[in-house]
């Protein structure tokens, strides 16, 4: 059996200890990004009390980069922040309600509270909620999400 050269051993050691800096793929485990299937599921996710980062996307080269960023950020902030991806061609009604014309874009939904004014509702079993929505306009990386959450006072870890 052939012995590894000194350079090969250094590179193997470097890759095993410095995966982030070498650009070597990270082992993120199973996907933590939730794929949008219905508004009902989205509302149930909001009622869990965690902030939800929603990426509204269409197919394209930039979307592949966005998917990698979402996977990395979802793995870092799990289980305190949920990440969801909406494919707008499949669910145009949900995307149109956001009133944006440029895709992809990201919004953060957090702090659901029962609305003070319920207004007129056809069914008395329906309860209206008010949710804070923030457009994400920071660096598209796990670091950008971390800074955004700090700036807006969104809790990303359990209180000690």
PDB file of N, CA and C in Angstrom, residues 56-133:
ATOM      1  N   UNK A  56     -39.406  33.370  -1.181  1.00  0.00           N
ATOM      2  CA  UNK A  56     -40.303  33.276  -2.325  1.00  0.00           C
ATOM      3  C   UNK A  56     -39.427  33.164  -3.563  1.00  0.00           C
ATOM      4  N   UNK A  57     -39.495  32.030  -4.264  1.00  0.00           N
ATOM      5  CA  UNK A  57     -38.536  31.775  -5.339  1.00  0.00           C
ATOM      6  C   UNK A  57     -39.217  31.364  -6.641  1.00  0.00           C
ATOM      7  N   UNK A  58     -38.448  31.467  -7.689  1.00  0.00           N
ATOM      8  CA  UNK A  58     -38.773  30.884  -8.987  1.00  0.00           C
ATOM      9  C   UNK A  58     -37.522  30.126  -9.428  1.00  0.00           C
ATOM     10  N   UNK A  59     -37.631  29.288 -10.420  1.00  0.00           N
ATOM     11  CA  UNK A  59     -36.480  28.517 -10.885  1.00  0.00           C
ATOM     12  C   UNK A  59     -35.464  29.424 -11.574  1.00  0.00           C
ATOM     13  N   UNK A  60     -34.204  29.232 -11.257  1.00  0.00           N
ATOM     14  CA  UNK A  60     -33.143  30.020 -11.871  1.00  0.00           C
ATOM     15  C   UNK A  60     -31.813  29.687 -11.241  1.00  0.00           C
ATOM     16  N   UNK A  61     -30.743  30.208 -11.803  1.00  0.00           N
ATOM     17  CA  UNK A  61     -29.404  29.941 -11.276  1.00  0.00           C
ATOM     18  C   UNK A  61     -29.235  30.503  -9.870  1.00  0.00           C
ATOM     19  N   UNK A  62     -29.781  31.692  -9.628  1.00  0.00           N
ATOM     20  CA  UNK A  62     -29.619  32.314  -8.314  1.00  0.00           C
ATOM     21  C   UNK A  62     -30.351  31.518  -7.243  1.00  0.00           C
ATOM     22  N   UNK A  63     -31.427  30.830  -7.635  1.00  0.00           N
ATOM     23  CA  UNK A  63     -32.205  30.039  -6.678  1.00  0.00           C
ATOM     24  C   UNK A  63     -31.375  28.893  -6.119  1.00  0.00           C
ATOM     25  N   UNK A  64     -30.493  28.307  -6.919  1.00  0.00           N
ATOM     26  CA  UNK A  64     -29.642  27.224  -6.421  1.00  0.00           C
ATOM     27  C   UNK A  64     -28.719  27.742  -5.318  1.00  0.00           C
ATOM     28  N   UNK A  65     -28.168  28.938  -5.502  1.00  0.00           N
ATOM     29  CA  UNK A  65     -27.331  29.552  -4.462  1.00  0.00           C
ATOM     30  C   UNK A  65     -28.171  29.832  -3.219  1.00  0.00           C
ATOM     31  N   UNK A  66     -29.364  30.363  -3.422  1.00  0.00           N
ATOM     32  CA  UNK A  66     -30.268  30.668  -2.308  1.00  0.00           C
ATOM     33  C   UNK A  66     -30.616  29.402  -1.527  1.00  0.00           C
ATOM     34  N   UNK A  67     -30.839  28.286  -2.218  1.00  0.00           N
ATOM     35  CA  UNK A  67     -31.142  27.019  -1.545  1.00  0.00           C
ATOM     36  C   UNK A  67     -30.008  26.592  -0.620  1.00  0.00           C
ATOM     37  N   UNK A  68     -28.768  26.730  -1.086  1.00  0.00           N
ATOM     38  CA  UNK A  68     -27.616  26.358  -0.244  1.00  0.00           C
ATOM     39  C   UNK A  68     -27.534  27.252   0.995  1.00  0.00           C
ATOM     40  N   UNK A  69     -27.776  28.541   0.810  1.00  0.00           N
ATOM     41  CA  UNK A  69     -27.733  29.482   1.935  1.00  0.00           C
ATOM     42  C   UNK A  69     -28.840  29.150   2.936  1.00  0.00           C
ATOM     43  N   UNK A  70     -30.038  28.871   2.435  1.00  0.00           N
ATOM     44  CA  UNK A  70     -31.156  28.527   3.324  1.00  0.00           C
ATOM     45  C   UNK A  70     -30.871  27.251   4.099  1.00  0.00           C
ATOM     46  N   UNK A  71     -30.296  26.244   3.438  1.00  0.00           N
ATOM     47  CA  UNK A  71     -29.963  24.986   4.119  1.00  0.00           C
ATOM     48  C   UNK A  71     -28.974  25.236   5.256  1.00  0.00           C
ATOM     49  N   UNK A  72     -27.948  26.035   4.976  1.00  0.00           N
ATOM     50  CA  UNK A  72     -26.930  26.317   5.988  1.00  0.00           C
ATOM     51  C   UNK A  72     -27.524  27.096   7.167  1.00  0.00           C
ATOM     52  N   UNK A  73     -28.308  28.124   6.864  1.00  0.00           N
ATOM     53  CA  UNK A  73     -28.903  28.939   7.928  1.00  0.00           C
ATOM     54  C   UNK A  73     -29.929  28.127   8.719  1.00  0.00           C
ATOM     55  N   UNK A  74     -30.716  27.296   8.035  1.00  0.00           N
ATOM     56  CA  UNK A  74     -31.720  26.479   8.733  1.00  0.00           C
ATOM     57  C   UNK A  74     -31.051  25.503   9.688  1.00  0.00           C
ATOM     58  N   UNK A  75     -29.918  24.939   9.282  1.00  0.00           N
ATOM     59  CA  UNK A  75     -29.190  24.023  10.159  1.00  0.00           C
ATOM     60  C   UNK A  75     -28.622  24.764  11.369  1.00  0.00           C
ATOM     61  N   UNK A  76     -28.183  25.996  11.167  1.00  0.00           N
ATOM     62  CA  UNK A  76     -27.590  26.768  12.267  1.00  0.00           C
ATOM     63  C   UNK A  76     -28.629  27.217  13.290  1.00  0.00           C
ATOM     64  N   UNK A  77     -29.798  27.645  12.828  1.00  0.00           N
ATOM     65  CA  UNK A  77     -30.789  28.231  13.740  1.00  0.00           C
ATOM     66  C   UNK A  77     -31.873  27.244  14.177  1.00  0.00           C
ATOM     67  N   UNK A  78     -31.795  25.995  13.735  1.00  0.00           N
ATOM     68  CA  UNK A  78     -32.786  24.992  14.139  1.00  0.00           C
ATOM     69  C   UNK A  78     -32.673  24.737  15.625  1.00  0.00           C
ATOM     70  N   UNK A  79     -33.718  24.593  16.386  1.00  0.00           N
ATOM     71  CA  UNK A  79     -35.148  24.593  16.100  1.00  0.00           C
ATOM     72  C   UNK A  79     -35.831  25.929  16.408  1.00  0.00           C
ATOM     73  N   UNK A  80     -35.066  26.986  16.674  1.00  0.00           N
ATOM     74  CA  UNK A  80     -35.656  28.242  17.139  1.00  0.00           C
ATOM     75  C   UNK A  80     -36.156  29.155  16.031  1.00  0.00           C
ATOM     76  N   UNK A  81     -35.686  28.952  14.819  1.00  0.00           N
ATOM     77  CA  UNK A  81     -36.157  29.713  13.664  1.00  0.00           C
ATOM     78  C   UNK A  81     -36.466  28.697  12.578  1.00  0.00           C
ATOM     79  N   UNK A  82     -37.632  28.819  11.970  1.00  0.00           N
ATOM     80  CA  UNK A  82     -38.027  27.902  10.897  1.00  0.00           C
ATOM     81  C   UNK A  82     -37.770  28.574   9.546  1.00  0.00           C
ATOM     82  N   UNK A  83     -37.339  27.801   8.577  1.00  0.00           N
ATOM     83  CA  UNK A  83     -37.079  28.306   7.232  1.00  0.00           C
ATOM     84  C   UNK A  83     -38.012  27.592   6.261  1.00  0.00           C
ATOM     85  N   UNK A  84     -38.653  28.376   5.408  1.00  0.00           N
ATOM     86  CA  UNK A  84     -39.610  27.826   4.453  1.00  0.00           C
ATOM     87  C   UNK A  84     -39.307  28.361   3.065  1.00  0.00           C
ATOM     88  N   UNK A  85     -39.515  27.516   2.068  1.00  0.00           N
ATOM     89  CA  UNK A  85     -39.296  27.915   0.675  1.00  0.00           C
ATOM     90  C   UNK A  85     -40.599  27.747  -0.077  1.00  0.00           C
ATOM     91  N   UNK A  86     -41.011  28.801  -0.784  1.00  0.00           N
ATOM     92  CA  UNK A  86     -42.233  28.781  -1.576  1.00  0.00           C
ATOM     93  C   UNK A  86     -41.839  28.870  -3.046  1.00  0.00           C
ATOM     94  N   UNK A  87     -42.255  27.892  -3.826  1.00  0.00           N
ATOM     95  CA  UNK A  87     -42.039  27.953  -5.275  1.00  0.00           C
ATOM     96  C   UNK A  87     -43.241  28.686  -5.863  1.00  0.00           C
ATOM     97  N   UNK A  88     -43.035  29.926  -6.242  1.00  0.00           N
ATOM     98  CA  UNK A  88     -44.134  30.786  -6.669  1.00  0.00           C
ATOM     99  C   UNK A  88     -44.886  30.292  -7.907  1.00  0.00           C
ATOM    100  N   UNK A  89     -44.254  29.650  -8.887  1.00  0.00           N
ATOM    101  CA  UNK A  89     -45.054  29.125  -9.996  1.00  0.00           C
ATOM    102  C   UNK A  89     -46.072  28.061  -9.558  1.00  0.00           C
ATOM    103  N   UNK A  90     -45.759  27.310  -8.493  1.00  0.00           N
ATOM    104  CA  UNK A  90     -46.684  26.288  -7.994  1.00  0.00           C
ATOM    105  C   UNK A  90     -47.796  26.896  -7.148  1.00  0.00           C
ATOM    106  N   UNK A  91     -47.493  27.956  -6.391  1.00  0.00           N
ATOM    107  CA  UNK A  91     -48.442  28.564  -5.462  1.00  0.00           C
ATOM    108  C   UNK A  91     -48.540  30.069  -5.726  1.00  0.00           C
ATOM    109  N   UNK A  92     -49.067  30.460  -6.889  1.00  0.00           N
ATOM    110  CA  UNK A  92     -49.067  31.889  -7.247  1.00  0.00           C
ATOM    111  C   UNK A  92     -49.937  32.743  -6.324  1.00  0.00           C
ATOM    112  N   UNK A  93     -51.017  32.199  -5.799  1.00  0.00           N
ATOM    113  CA  UNK A  93     -51.904  32.984  -4.927  1.00  0.00           C
ATOM    114  C   UNK A  93     -51.194  33.492  -3.689  1.00  0.00           C
ATOM    115  N   UNK A  94     -50.398  32.637  -3.066  1.00  0.00           N
ATOM    116  CA  UNK A  94     -49.681  33.022  -1.855  1.00  0.00           C
ATOM    117  C   UNK A  94     -48.614  34.064  -2.159  1.00  0.00           C
ATOM    118  N   UNK A  95     -47.962  33.936  -3.305  1.00  0.00           N
ATOM    119  CA  UNK A  95     -46.894  34.871  -3.671  1.00  0.00           C
ATOM    120  C   UNK A  95     -47.461  36.223  -4.098  1.00  0.00           C
ATOM    121  N   UNK A  96     -48.572  36.225  -4.802  1.00  0.00           N
ATOM    122  CA  UNK A  96     -49.168  37.479  -5.264  1.00  0.00           C
ATOM    123  C   UNK A  96     -49.602  38.346  -4.092  1.00  0.00           C
ATOM    124  N   UNK A  97     -50.033  37.727  -2.994  1.00  0.00           N
ATOM    125  CA  UNK A  97     -50.458  38.511  -1.829  1.00  0.00           C
ATOM    126  C   UNK A  97     -49.323  39.331  -1.238  1.00  0.00           C
ATOM    127  N   UNK A  98     -48.078  38.955  -1.518  1.00  0.00           N
ATOM    128  CA  UNK A  98     -46.922  39.699  -0.991  1.00  0.00           C
ATOM    129  C   UNK A  98     -46.657  40.961  -1.801  1.00  0.00           C
ATOM    130  N   UNK A  99     -47.266  41.106  -2.970  1.00  0.00           N
ATOM    131  CA  UNK A  99     -47.189  42.298  -3.819  1.00  0.00           C
ATOM    132  C   UNK A  99     -45.761  42.686  -4.201  1.00  0.00           C
ATOM    133  N   UNK A 100     -44.970  41.702  -4.557  1.00  0.00           N
ATOM    134  CA  UNK A 100     -43.611  41.952  -5.051  1.00  0.00           C
ATOM    135  C   UNK A 100     -43.535  41.482  -6.491  1.00  0.00           C
ATOM    136  N   UNK A 101     -42.686  42.136  -7.258  1.00  0.00           N
ATOM    137  CA  UNK A 101     -42.552  41.766  -8.658  1.00  0.00           C
ATOM    138  C   UNK A 101     -41.196  41.129  -8.974  1.00  0.00           C
ATOM    139  N   UNK A 102     -40.230  41.306  -8.093  1.00  0.00           N
ATOM    140  CA  UNK A 102     -38.891  40.775  -8.330  1.00  0.00           C
ATOM    141  C   UNK A 102     -38.656  39.549  -7.460  1.00  0.00           C
ATOM    142  N   UNK A 103     -38.259  38.455  -8.090  1.00  0.00           N
ATOM    143  CA  UNK A 103     -37.996  37.215  -7.370  1.00  0.00           C
ATOM    144  C   UNK A 103     -36.539  36.854  -7.523  1.00  0.00           C
ATOM    145  N   UNK A 104     -35.925  36.143  -6.616  1.00  0.00           N
ATOM    146  CA  UNK A 104     -36.458  35.720  -5.330  1.00  0.00           C
ATOM    147  C   UNK A 104     -36.365  36.833  -4.290  1.00  0.00           C
ATOM    148  N   UNK A 105     -37.203  36.744  -3.262  1.00  0.00           N
ATOM    149  CA  UNK A 105     -37.097  37.659  -2.136  1.00  0.00           C
ATOM    150  C   UNK A 105     -37.424  36.891  -0.864  1.00  0.00           C
ATOM    151  N   UNK A 106     -36.996  37.468   0.250  1.00  0.00           N
ATOM    152  CA  UNK A 106     -37.148  36.803   1.551  1.00  0.00           C
ATOM    153  C   UNK A 106     -37.863  37.744   2.503  1.00  0.00           C
ATOM    154  N   UNK A 107     -38.809  37.182   3.262  1.00  0.00           N
ATOM    155  CA  UNK A 107     -39.490  37.934   4.317  1.00  0.00           C
ATOM    156  C   UNK A 107     -39.491  37.091   5.586  1.00  0.00           C
ATOM    157  N   UNK A 108     -39.467  37.789   6.725  1.00  0.00           N
ATOM    158  CA  UNK A 108     -39.459  37.102   8.012  1.00  0.00           C
ATOM    159  C   UNK A 108     -40.759  37.422   8.736  1.00  0.00           C
ATOM    160  N   UNK A 109     -41.502  36.380   9.078  1.00  0.00           N
ATOM    161  CA  UNK A 109     -42.770  36.496   9.790  1.00  0.00           C
ATOM    162  C   UNK A 109     -42.502  36.123  11.239  1.00  0.00           C
ATOM    163  N   UNK A 110     -42.949  36.982  12.175  1.00  0.00           N
ATOM    164  CA  UNK A 110     -42.726  36.654  13.590  1.00  0.00           C
ATOM    165  C   UNK A 110     -43.766  37.319  14.479  1.00  0.00           C
ATOM    166  N   UNK A 111     -43.846  36.883  15.703  1.00  0.00           N
ATOM    167  CA  UNK A 111     -44.721  37.422  16.754  1.00  0.00           C
ATOM    168  C   UNK A 111     -46.202  37.414  16.386  1.00  0.00           C
ATOM    169  N   UNK A 112     -46.783  36.238  16.114  1.00  0.00           N
ATOM    170  CA  UNK A 112     -48.226  36.217  15.841  1.00  0.00           C
ATOM    171  C   UNK A 112     -49.020  36.519  17.110  1.00  0.00           C
ATOM    172  N   UNK A 113     -49.975  37.413  16.992  1.00  0.00           N
ATOM    173  CA  UNK A 113     -50.841  37.772  18.118  1.00  0.00           C
ATOM    174  C   UNK A 113     -52.271  37.849  17.612  1.00  0.00           C
ATOM    175  N   UNK A 114     -53.203  37.525  18.487  1.00  0.00           N
ATOM    176  CA  UNK A 114     -54.605  37.614  18.100  1.00  0.00           C
ATOM    177  C   UNK A 114     -54.946  39.080  17.856  1.00  0.00           C
ATOM    178  N   UNK A 115     -55.577  39.349  16.725  1.00  0.00           N
ATOM    179  CA  UNK A 115     -55.909  40.726  16.360  1.00  0.00           C
ATOM    180  C   UNK A 115     -56.917  41.298  17.339  1.00  0.00           C
ATOM    181  N   UNK A 116     -56.713  42.581  17.708  1.00  0.00           N
ATOM    182  CA  UNK A 116     -57.624  43.249  18.647  1.00  0.00           C
ATOM    183  C   UNK A 116     -59.000  43.428  18.025  1.00  0.00           C
ATOM    184  N   UNK A 117     -59.043  43.767  16.744  1.00  0.00           N
ATOM    185  CA  UNK A 117     -60.304  43.977  16.047  1.00  0.00           C
ATOM    186  C   UNK A 117     -60.541  42.797  15.119  1.00  0.00           C
ATOM    187  N   UNK A 118     -61.527  41.968  15.427  1.00  0.00           N
ATOM    188  CA  UNK A 118     -61.807  40.789  14.617  1.00  0.00           C
ATOM    189  C   UNK A 118     -62.571  41.135  13.342  1.00  0.00           C
ATOM    190  N   UNK A 119     -63.203  42.315  13.297  1.00  0.00           N
ATOM    191  CA  UNK A 119     -63.933  42.726  12.097  1.00  0.00           C
ATOM    192  C   UNK A 119     -65.112  41.810  11.834  1.00  0.00           C
ATOM    193  N   UNK A 120     -65.621  41.874  10.616  1.00  0.00           N
ATOM    194  CA  UNK A 120     -66.729  40.995  10.252  1.00  0.00           C
ATOM    195  C   UNK A 120     -66.171  39.703   9.695  1.00  0.00           C
ATOM    196  N   UNK A 121     -66.605  38.598  10.263  1.00  0.00           N
ATOM    197  CA  UNK A 121     -66.201  37.293   9.760  1.00  0.00           C
ATOM    198  C   UNK A 121     -67.451  36.463   9.515  1.00  0.00           C
ATOM    199  N   UNK A 122     -67.428  35.667   8.474  1.00  0.00           N
ATOM    200  CA  UNK A 122     -68.592  34.845   8.130  1.00  0.00           C
ATOM    201  C   UNK A 122     -68.770  33.707   9.122  1.00  0.00           C
ATOM    202  N   UNK A 123     -67.682  33.161   9.608  1.00  0.00           N
ATOM    203  CA  UNK A 123     -67.735  32.022  10.524  1.00  0.00           C
ATOM    204  C   UNK A 123     -67.167  32.466  11.874  1.00  0.00           C
ATOM    205  N   UNK A 124     -67.900  32.201  12.946  1.00  0.00           N
ATOM    206  CA  UNK A 124     -67.456  32.616  14.282  1.00  0.00           C
ATOM    207  C   UNK A 124     -66.258  31.801  14.778  1.00  0.00           C
ATOM    208  N   UNK A 125     -65.965  30.672  14.125  1.00  0.00           N
ATOM    209  CA  UNK A 125     -64.820  29.846  14.524  1.00  0.00           C
ATOM    210  C   UNK A 125     -63.503  30.378  13.983  1.00  0.00           C
ATOM    211  N   UNK A 126     -63.568  31.381  13.123  1.00  0.00           N
ATOM    212  CA  UNK A 126     -62.359  31.951  12.530  1.00  0.00           C
ATOM    213  C   UNK A 126     -61.825  33.049  13.440  1.00  0.00           C
ATOM    214  N   UNK A 127     -60.543  32.969  13.743  1.00  0.00           N
ATOM    215  CA  UNK A 127     -59.890  33.978  14.561  1.00  0.00           C
ATOM    216  C   UNK A 127     -58.824  34.665  13.715  1.00  0.00           C
ATOM    217  N   UNK A 128     -58.807  35.974  13.713  1.00  0.00           N
ATOM    218  CA  UNK A 128     -57.802  36.714  12.950  1.00  0.00           C
ATOM    219  C   UNK A 128     -56.567  36.955  13.817  1.00  0.00           C
ATOM    220  N   UNK A 129     -55.427  36.937  13.151  1.00  0.00           N
ATOM    221  CA  UNK A 129     -54.163  37.164  13.837  1.00  0.00           C
ATOM    222  C   UNK A 129     -53.388  38.257  13.127  1.00  0.00           C
ATOM    223  N   UNK A 130     -52.586  38.956  13.895  1.00  0.00           N
ATOM    224  CA  UNK A 130     -51.689  39.964  13.343  1.00  0.00           C
ATOM    225  C   UNK A 130     -50.265  39.417  13.459  1.00  0.00           C
ATOM    226  N   UNK A 131     -49.530  39.456  12.372  1.00  0.00           N
ATOM    227  CA  UNK A 131     -48.162  38.943  12.336  1.00  0.00           C
ATOM    228  C   UNK A 131     -47.246  40.047  11.833  1.00  0.00           C
ATOM    229  N   UNK A 132     -46.104  40.204  12.479  1.00  0.00           N
ATOM    230  CA  UNK A 132     -45.118  41.185  12.013  1.00  0.00           C
ATOM    231  C   UNK A 132     -44.334  40.577  10.854  1.00  0.00           C
ATOM    232  N   UNK A 133     -44.191  41.349   9.784  1.00  0.00           N
ATOM    233  CA  UNK A 133     -43.468  40.884   8.603  1.00  0.00           C
ATOM    234  C   UNK A 133     -42.347  41.876   8.307  1.00  0.00           C
TER     235      UNK A 133
END
